[in-house]
mmCIF file of C-alpha atoms in Angstrom:
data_model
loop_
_atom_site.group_PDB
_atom_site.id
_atom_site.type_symbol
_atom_site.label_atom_id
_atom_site.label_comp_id
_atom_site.label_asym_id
_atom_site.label_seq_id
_atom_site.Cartn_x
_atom_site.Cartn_y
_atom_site.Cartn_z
ATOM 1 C CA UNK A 1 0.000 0.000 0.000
ATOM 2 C CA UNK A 2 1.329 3.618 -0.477
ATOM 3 C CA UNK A 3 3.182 5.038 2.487
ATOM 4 C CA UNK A 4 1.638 8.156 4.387
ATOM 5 C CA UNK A 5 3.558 11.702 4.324
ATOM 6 C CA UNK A 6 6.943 11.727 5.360
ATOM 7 C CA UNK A 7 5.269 14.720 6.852
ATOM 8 C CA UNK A 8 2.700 14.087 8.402
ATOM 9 C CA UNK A 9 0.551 15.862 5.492
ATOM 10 C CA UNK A 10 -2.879 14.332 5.325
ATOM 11 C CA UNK A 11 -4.281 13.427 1.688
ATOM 12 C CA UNK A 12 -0.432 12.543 0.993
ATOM 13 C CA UNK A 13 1.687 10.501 0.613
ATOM 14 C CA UNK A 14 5.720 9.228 -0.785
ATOM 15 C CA UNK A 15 6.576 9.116 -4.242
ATOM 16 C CA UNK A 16 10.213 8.946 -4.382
ATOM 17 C CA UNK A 17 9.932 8.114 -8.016
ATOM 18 C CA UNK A 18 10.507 9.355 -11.650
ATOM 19 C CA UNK A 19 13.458 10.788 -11.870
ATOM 20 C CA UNK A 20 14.652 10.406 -8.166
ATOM 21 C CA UNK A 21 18.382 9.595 -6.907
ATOM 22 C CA UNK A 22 18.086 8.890 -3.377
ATOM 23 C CA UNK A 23 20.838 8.393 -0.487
ATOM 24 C CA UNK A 24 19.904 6.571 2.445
ATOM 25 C CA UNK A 25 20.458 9.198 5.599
ATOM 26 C CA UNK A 26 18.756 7.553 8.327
ATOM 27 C CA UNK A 27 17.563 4.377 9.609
ATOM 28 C CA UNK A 28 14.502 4.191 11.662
ATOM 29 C CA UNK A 29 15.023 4.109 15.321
ATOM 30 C CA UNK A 30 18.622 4.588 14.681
ATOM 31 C CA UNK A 31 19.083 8.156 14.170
ATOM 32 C CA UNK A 32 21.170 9.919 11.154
ATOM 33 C CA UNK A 33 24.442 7.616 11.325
ATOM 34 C CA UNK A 34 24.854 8.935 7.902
ATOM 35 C CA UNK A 35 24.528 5.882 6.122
ATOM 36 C CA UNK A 36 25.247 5.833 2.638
ATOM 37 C CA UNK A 37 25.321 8.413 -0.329
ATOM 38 C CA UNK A 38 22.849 8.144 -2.793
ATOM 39 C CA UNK A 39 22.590 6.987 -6.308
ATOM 40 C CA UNK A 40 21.167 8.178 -9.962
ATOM 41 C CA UNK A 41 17.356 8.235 -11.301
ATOM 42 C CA UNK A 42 16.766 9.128 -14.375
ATOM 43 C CA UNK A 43 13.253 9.079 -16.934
ATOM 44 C CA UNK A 44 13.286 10.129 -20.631
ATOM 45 C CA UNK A 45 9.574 10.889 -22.329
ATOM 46 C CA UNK A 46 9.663 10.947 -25.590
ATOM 47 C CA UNK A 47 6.753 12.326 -26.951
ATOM 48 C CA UNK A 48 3.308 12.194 -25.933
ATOM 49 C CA UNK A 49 0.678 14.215 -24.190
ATOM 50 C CA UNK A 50 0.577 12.624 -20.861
ATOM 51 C CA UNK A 51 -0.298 13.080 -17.130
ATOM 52 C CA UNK A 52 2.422 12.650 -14.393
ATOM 53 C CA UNK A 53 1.449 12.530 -10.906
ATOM 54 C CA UNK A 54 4.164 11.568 -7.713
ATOM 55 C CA UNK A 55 3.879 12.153 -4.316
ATOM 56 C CA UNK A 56 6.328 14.006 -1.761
ATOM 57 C CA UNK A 57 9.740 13.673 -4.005
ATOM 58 C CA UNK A 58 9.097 13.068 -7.686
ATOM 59 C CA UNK A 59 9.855 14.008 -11.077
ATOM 60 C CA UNK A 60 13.774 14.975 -10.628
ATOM 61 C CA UNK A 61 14.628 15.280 -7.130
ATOM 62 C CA UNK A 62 17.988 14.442 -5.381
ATOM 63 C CA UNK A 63 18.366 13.703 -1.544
ATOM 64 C CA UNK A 64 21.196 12.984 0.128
ATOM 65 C CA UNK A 65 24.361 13.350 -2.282
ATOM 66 C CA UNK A 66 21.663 11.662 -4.918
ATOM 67 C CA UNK A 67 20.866 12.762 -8.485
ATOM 68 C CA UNK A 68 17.767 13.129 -9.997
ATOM 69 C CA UNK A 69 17.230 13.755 -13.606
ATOM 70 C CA UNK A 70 13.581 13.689 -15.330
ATOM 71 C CA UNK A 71 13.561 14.363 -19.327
ATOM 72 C CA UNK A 72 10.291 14.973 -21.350
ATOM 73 C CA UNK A 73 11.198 15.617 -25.382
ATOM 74 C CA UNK A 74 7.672 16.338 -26.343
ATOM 75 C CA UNK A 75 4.127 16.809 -25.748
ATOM 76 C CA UNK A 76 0.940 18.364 -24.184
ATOM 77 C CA UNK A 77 1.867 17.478 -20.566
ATOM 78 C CA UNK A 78 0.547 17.716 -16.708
ATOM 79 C CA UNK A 79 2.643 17.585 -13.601
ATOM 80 C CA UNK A 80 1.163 16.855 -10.547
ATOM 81 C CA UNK A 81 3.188 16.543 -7.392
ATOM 82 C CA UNK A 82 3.493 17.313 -3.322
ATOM 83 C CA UNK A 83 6.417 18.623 -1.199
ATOM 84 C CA UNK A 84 9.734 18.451 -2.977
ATOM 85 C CA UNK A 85 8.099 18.008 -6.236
ATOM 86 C CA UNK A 86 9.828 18.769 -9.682
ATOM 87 C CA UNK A 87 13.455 19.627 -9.881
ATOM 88 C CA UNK A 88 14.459 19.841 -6.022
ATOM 89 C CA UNK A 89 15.686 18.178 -3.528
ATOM 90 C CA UNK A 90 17.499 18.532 -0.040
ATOM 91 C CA UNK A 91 20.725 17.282 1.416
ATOM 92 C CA UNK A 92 23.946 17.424 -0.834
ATOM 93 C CA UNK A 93 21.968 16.447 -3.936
ATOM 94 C CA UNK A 94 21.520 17.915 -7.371
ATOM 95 C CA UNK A 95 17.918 17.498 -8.920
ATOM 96 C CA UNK A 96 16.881 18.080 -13.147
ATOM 97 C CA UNK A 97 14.018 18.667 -14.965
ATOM 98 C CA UNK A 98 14.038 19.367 -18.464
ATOM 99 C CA UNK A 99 10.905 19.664 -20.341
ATOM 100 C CA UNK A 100 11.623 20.352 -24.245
ATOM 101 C CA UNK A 101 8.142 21.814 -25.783
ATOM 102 C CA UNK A 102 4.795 21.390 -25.566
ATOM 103 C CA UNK A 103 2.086 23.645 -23.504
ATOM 104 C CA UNK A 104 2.691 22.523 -19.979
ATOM 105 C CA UNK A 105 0.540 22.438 -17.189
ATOM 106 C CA UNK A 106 2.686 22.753 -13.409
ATOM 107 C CA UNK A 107 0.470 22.296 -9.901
ATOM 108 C CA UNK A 108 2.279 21.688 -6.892
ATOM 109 C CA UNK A 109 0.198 21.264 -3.553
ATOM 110 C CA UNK A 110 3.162 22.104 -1.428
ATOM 111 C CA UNK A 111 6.677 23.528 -0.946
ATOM 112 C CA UNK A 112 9.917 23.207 -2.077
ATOM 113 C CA UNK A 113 8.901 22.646 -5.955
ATOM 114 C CA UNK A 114 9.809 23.701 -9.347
ATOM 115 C CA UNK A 115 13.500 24.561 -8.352
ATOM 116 C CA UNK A 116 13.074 25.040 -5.128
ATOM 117 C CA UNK A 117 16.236 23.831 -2.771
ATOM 118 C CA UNK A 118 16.904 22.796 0.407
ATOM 119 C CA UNK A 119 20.442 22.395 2.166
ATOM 120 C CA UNK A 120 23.189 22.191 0.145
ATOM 121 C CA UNK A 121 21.791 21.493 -3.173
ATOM 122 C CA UNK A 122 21.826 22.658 -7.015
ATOM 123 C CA UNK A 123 18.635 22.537 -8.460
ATOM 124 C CA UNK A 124 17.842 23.202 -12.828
ATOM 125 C CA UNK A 125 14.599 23.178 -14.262
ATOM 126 C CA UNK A 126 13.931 23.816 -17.867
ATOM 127 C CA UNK A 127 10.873 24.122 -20.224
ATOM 128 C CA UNK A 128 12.029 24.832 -23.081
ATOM 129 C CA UNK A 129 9.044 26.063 -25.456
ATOM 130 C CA UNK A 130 5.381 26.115 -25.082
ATOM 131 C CA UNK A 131 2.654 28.407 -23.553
ATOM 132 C CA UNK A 132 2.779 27.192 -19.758
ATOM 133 C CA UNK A 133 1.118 27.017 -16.707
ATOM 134 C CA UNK A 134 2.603 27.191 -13.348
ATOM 135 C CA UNK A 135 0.748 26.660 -9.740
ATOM 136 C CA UNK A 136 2.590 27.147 -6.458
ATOM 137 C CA UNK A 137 0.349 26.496 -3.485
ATOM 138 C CA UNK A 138 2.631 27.108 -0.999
ATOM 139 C CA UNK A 139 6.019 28.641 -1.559
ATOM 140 C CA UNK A 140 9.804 27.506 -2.039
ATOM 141 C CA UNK A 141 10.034 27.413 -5.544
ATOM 142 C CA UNK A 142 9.889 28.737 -9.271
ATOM 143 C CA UNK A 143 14.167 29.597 -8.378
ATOM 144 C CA UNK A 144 14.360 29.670 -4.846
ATOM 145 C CA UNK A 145 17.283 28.114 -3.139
ATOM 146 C CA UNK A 146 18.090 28.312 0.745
ATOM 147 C CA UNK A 147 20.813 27.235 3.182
ATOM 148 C CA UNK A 148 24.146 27.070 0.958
ATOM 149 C CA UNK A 149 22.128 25.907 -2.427
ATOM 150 C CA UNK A 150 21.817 27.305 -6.332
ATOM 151 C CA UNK A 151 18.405 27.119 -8.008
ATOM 152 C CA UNK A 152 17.652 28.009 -11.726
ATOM 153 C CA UNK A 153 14.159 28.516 -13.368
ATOM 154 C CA UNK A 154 13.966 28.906 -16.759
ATOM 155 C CA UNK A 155 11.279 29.200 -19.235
ATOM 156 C CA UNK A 156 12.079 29.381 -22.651
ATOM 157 C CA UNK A 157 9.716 30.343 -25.021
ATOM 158 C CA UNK A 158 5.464 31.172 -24.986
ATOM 159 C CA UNK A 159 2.568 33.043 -23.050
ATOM 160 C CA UNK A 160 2.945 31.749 -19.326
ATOM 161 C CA UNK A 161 0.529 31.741 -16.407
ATOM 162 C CA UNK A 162 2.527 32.229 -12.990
ATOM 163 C CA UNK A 163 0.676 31.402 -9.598
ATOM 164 C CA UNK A 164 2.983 31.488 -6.970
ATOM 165 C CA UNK A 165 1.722 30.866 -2.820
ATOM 166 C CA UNK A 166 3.330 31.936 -0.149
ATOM 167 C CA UNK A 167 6.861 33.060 0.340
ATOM 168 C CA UNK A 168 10.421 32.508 -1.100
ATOM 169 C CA UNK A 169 9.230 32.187 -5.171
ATOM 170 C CA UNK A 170 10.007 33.932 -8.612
ATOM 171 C CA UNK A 171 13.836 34.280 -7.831
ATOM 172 C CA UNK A 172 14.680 34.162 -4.177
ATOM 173 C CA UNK A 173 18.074 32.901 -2.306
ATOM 174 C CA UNK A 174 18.628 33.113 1.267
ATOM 175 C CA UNK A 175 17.867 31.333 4.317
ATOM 176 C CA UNK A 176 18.846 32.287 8.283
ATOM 177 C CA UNK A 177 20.508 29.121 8.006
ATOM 178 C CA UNK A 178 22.697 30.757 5.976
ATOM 179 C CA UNK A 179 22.799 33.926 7.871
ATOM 180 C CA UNK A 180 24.153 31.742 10.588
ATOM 181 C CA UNK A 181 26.845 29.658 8.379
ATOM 182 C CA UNK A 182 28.409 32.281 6.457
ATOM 183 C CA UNK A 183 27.470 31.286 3.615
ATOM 184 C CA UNK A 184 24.670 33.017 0.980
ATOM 185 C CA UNK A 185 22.267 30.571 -1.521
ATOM 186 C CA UNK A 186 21.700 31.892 -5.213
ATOM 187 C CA UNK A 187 18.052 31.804 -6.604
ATOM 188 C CA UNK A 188 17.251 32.617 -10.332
ATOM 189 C CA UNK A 189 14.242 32.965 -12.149
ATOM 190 C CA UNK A 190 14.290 33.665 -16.143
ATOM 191 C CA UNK A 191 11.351 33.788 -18.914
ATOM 192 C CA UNK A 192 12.816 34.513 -22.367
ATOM 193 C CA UNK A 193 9.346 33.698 -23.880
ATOM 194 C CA UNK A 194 9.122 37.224 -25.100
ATOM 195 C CA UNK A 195 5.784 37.169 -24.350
ATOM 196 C CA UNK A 196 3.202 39.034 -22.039
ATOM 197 C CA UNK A 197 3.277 36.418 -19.221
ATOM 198 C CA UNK A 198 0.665 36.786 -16.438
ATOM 199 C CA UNK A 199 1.970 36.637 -12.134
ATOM 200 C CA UNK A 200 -0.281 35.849 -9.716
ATOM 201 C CA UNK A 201 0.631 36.323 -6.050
ATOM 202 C CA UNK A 202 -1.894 33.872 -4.150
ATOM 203 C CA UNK A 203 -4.797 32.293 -5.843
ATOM 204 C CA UNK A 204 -4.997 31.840 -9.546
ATOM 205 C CA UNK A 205 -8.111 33.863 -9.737
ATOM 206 C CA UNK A 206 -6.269 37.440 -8.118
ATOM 207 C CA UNK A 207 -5.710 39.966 -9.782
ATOM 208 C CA UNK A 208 -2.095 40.043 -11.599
ATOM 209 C CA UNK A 209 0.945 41.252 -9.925
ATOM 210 C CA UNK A 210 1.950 44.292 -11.319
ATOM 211 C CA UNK A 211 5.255 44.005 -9.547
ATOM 212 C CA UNK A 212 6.006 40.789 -11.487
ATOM 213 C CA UNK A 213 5.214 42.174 -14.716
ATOM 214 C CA UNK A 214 6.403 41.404 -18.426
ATOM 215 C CA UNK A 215 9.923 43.567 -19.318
ATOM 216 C CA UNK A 216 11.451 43.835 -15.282
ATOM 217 C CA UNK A 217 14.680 42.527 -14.500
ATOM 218 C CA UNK A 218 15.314 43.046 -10.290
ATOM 219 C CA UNK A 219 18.006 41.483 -8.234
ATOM 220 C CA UNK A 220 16.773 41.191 -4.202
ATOM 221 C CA UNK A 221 19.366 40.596 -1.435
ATOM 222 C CA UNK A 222 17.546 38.909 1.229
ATOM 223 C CA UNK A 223 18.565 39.810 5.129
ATOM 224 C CA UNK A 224 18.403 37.654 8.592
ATOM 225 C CA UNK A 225 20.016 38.706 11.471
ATOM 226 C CA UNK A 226 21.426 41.816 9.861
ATOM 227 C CA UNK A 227 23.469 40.078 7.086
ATOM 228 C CA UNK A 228 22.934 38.882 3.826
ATOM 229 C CA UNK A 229 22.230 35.323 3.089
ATOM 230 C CA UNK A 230 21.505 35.140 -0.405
ATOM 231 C CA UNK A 231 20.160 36.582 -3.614
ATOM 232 C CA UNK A 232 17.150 36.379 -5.827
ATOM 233 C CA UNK A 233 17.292 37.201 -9.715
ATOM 234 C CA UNK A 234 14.141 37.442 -11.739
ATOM 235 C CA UNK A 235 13.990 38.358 -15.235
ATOM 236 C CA UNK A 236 11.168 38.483 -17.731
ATOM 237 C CA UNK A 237 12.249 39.716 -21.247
ATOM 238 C CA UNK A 238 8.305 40.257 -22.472
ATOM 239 C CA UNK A 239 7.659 43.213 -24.100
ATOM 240 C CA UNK A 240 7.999 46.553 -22.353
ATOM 241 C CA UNK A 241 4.884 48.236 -22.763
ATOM 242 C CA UNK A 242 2.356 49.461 -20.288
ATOM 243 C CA UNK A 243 -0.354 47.312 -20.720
ATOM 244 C CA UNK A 244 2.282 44.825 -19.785
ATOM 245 C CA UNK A 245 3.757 46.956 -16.871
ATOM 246 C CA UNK A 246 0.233 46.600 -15.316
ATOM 247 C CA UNK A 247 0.010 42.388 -15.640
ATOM 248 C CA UNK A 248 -2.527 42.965 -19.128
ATOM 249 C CA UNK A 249 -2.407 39.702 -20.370
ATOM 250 C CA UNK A 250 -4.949 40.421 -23.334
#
């Protein structure tokens, strides 16, 4: 039977699948001996319009000193997955998603998604072409990376829908983690669709954010404890007009 949220999430559960290189860190009732480094997972698509759905880690995720690499070449597609879902990871790991056309659909029911890291990882997600669809119901994600990590988001090419949840999304890097270590995370968010995407900050059905708008490029230095631990980059190469300025999507 499927296994209940790592969590304690209810309505979830594991995936650990599709694209998922996983070390083994702990052993129940034993701790975190640190018990062995993890491995490689890899899926290739090739063409299709198809529905993927995982649980907590899926779809190119890494954990502990694992690599996770998920590959679609083609297609119509849907993504549907929970906490560290879609190119992310935690622990010394790298996790890869690299979608190469098609009009996407993204939904993620929780954090840490869509190149969103978590200690000490590098996280790369890629759609290359396609008008898109992105939903972020909580936050972590869409380029964020925290405590000593690199995230990249990049969107190649179309008209895009951004809905993006809570906190820490759209190009964000810093933790108090890393306030603490010394050490800053890098968080990058780019859209070279050309396009007039469309940002939502909550619900899918708010208004548009005019402060994510088509044409803005901002780099944000985020703070804790009076220093810096980390940057966010966001850039959005749509056309630089007013109606665009003001999140017009028509």
């Amino acid at each position: 039977p499927p296994m209940g949220s790592t969590y304690g999430t209810e309505g979830a559960y594991q995936g650990m699948c599709l694209g998922a290189g996983l070390g083994l860190r702990s052993i129940p009732g034993r701790g975190q001996p640190d018990v062995a480094g993890g491995g490689v997972g890899i899926v290739l698509s090739q063409g299709g319009n198809d529905r993927f759905e995982a649980g907590e880690f899926g779809m190119g995720i890494g954990y502990f000193f694992g690599v996770g690499i998920f590959h679609n070449l083609a297609g119509d597609d849907r993504y549907r997955a929970g906490r560290y879902g879609i190119a992310t990871g935690a622990h010394q790991a790298h996790g890869v998603f690299l979608d190469d056309d098609g009009d996407d659909d993204y939904d993620v029911s929780s954090v840490a998604a869509i190149s969103g890291s978590w200690d000490v990882m590098v996280t790369s997600f890629v759609d290359a072409a396609g008008n898109d669809t992105y939903r972020i119901q909580r936050g972590l994600g869409l380029g964020s990376a925290t405590i000593t990590s690199f995230s990249l988001f990049f969107d190649g090419g179309g008209r895009d829908n951004y809905t993006a949840a809570g906190r820490n999304t759209l190009g964000h890097g810093g933790h108090r983690s890393d306030a603490a270590r010394g050490t800053k995370s890098l968080g990058i968010f780019i859209d070279l669709g050309g396009e007039k995407d469309i940002y939502h900050r909550g619900r899918a059905d708010a208004e548009p954010d005019p402060t994510r708008a088509d044409g803005l490029t901002n780099v944000q230095p985020a703070e804790h404890d009076g220093k810096v631990s980390g940057y966010g980059i966001f850039h959005d190469d749509g056309p630089r007009d007013e109606a665009a300025r003001n999140g017009d999507g028509n």
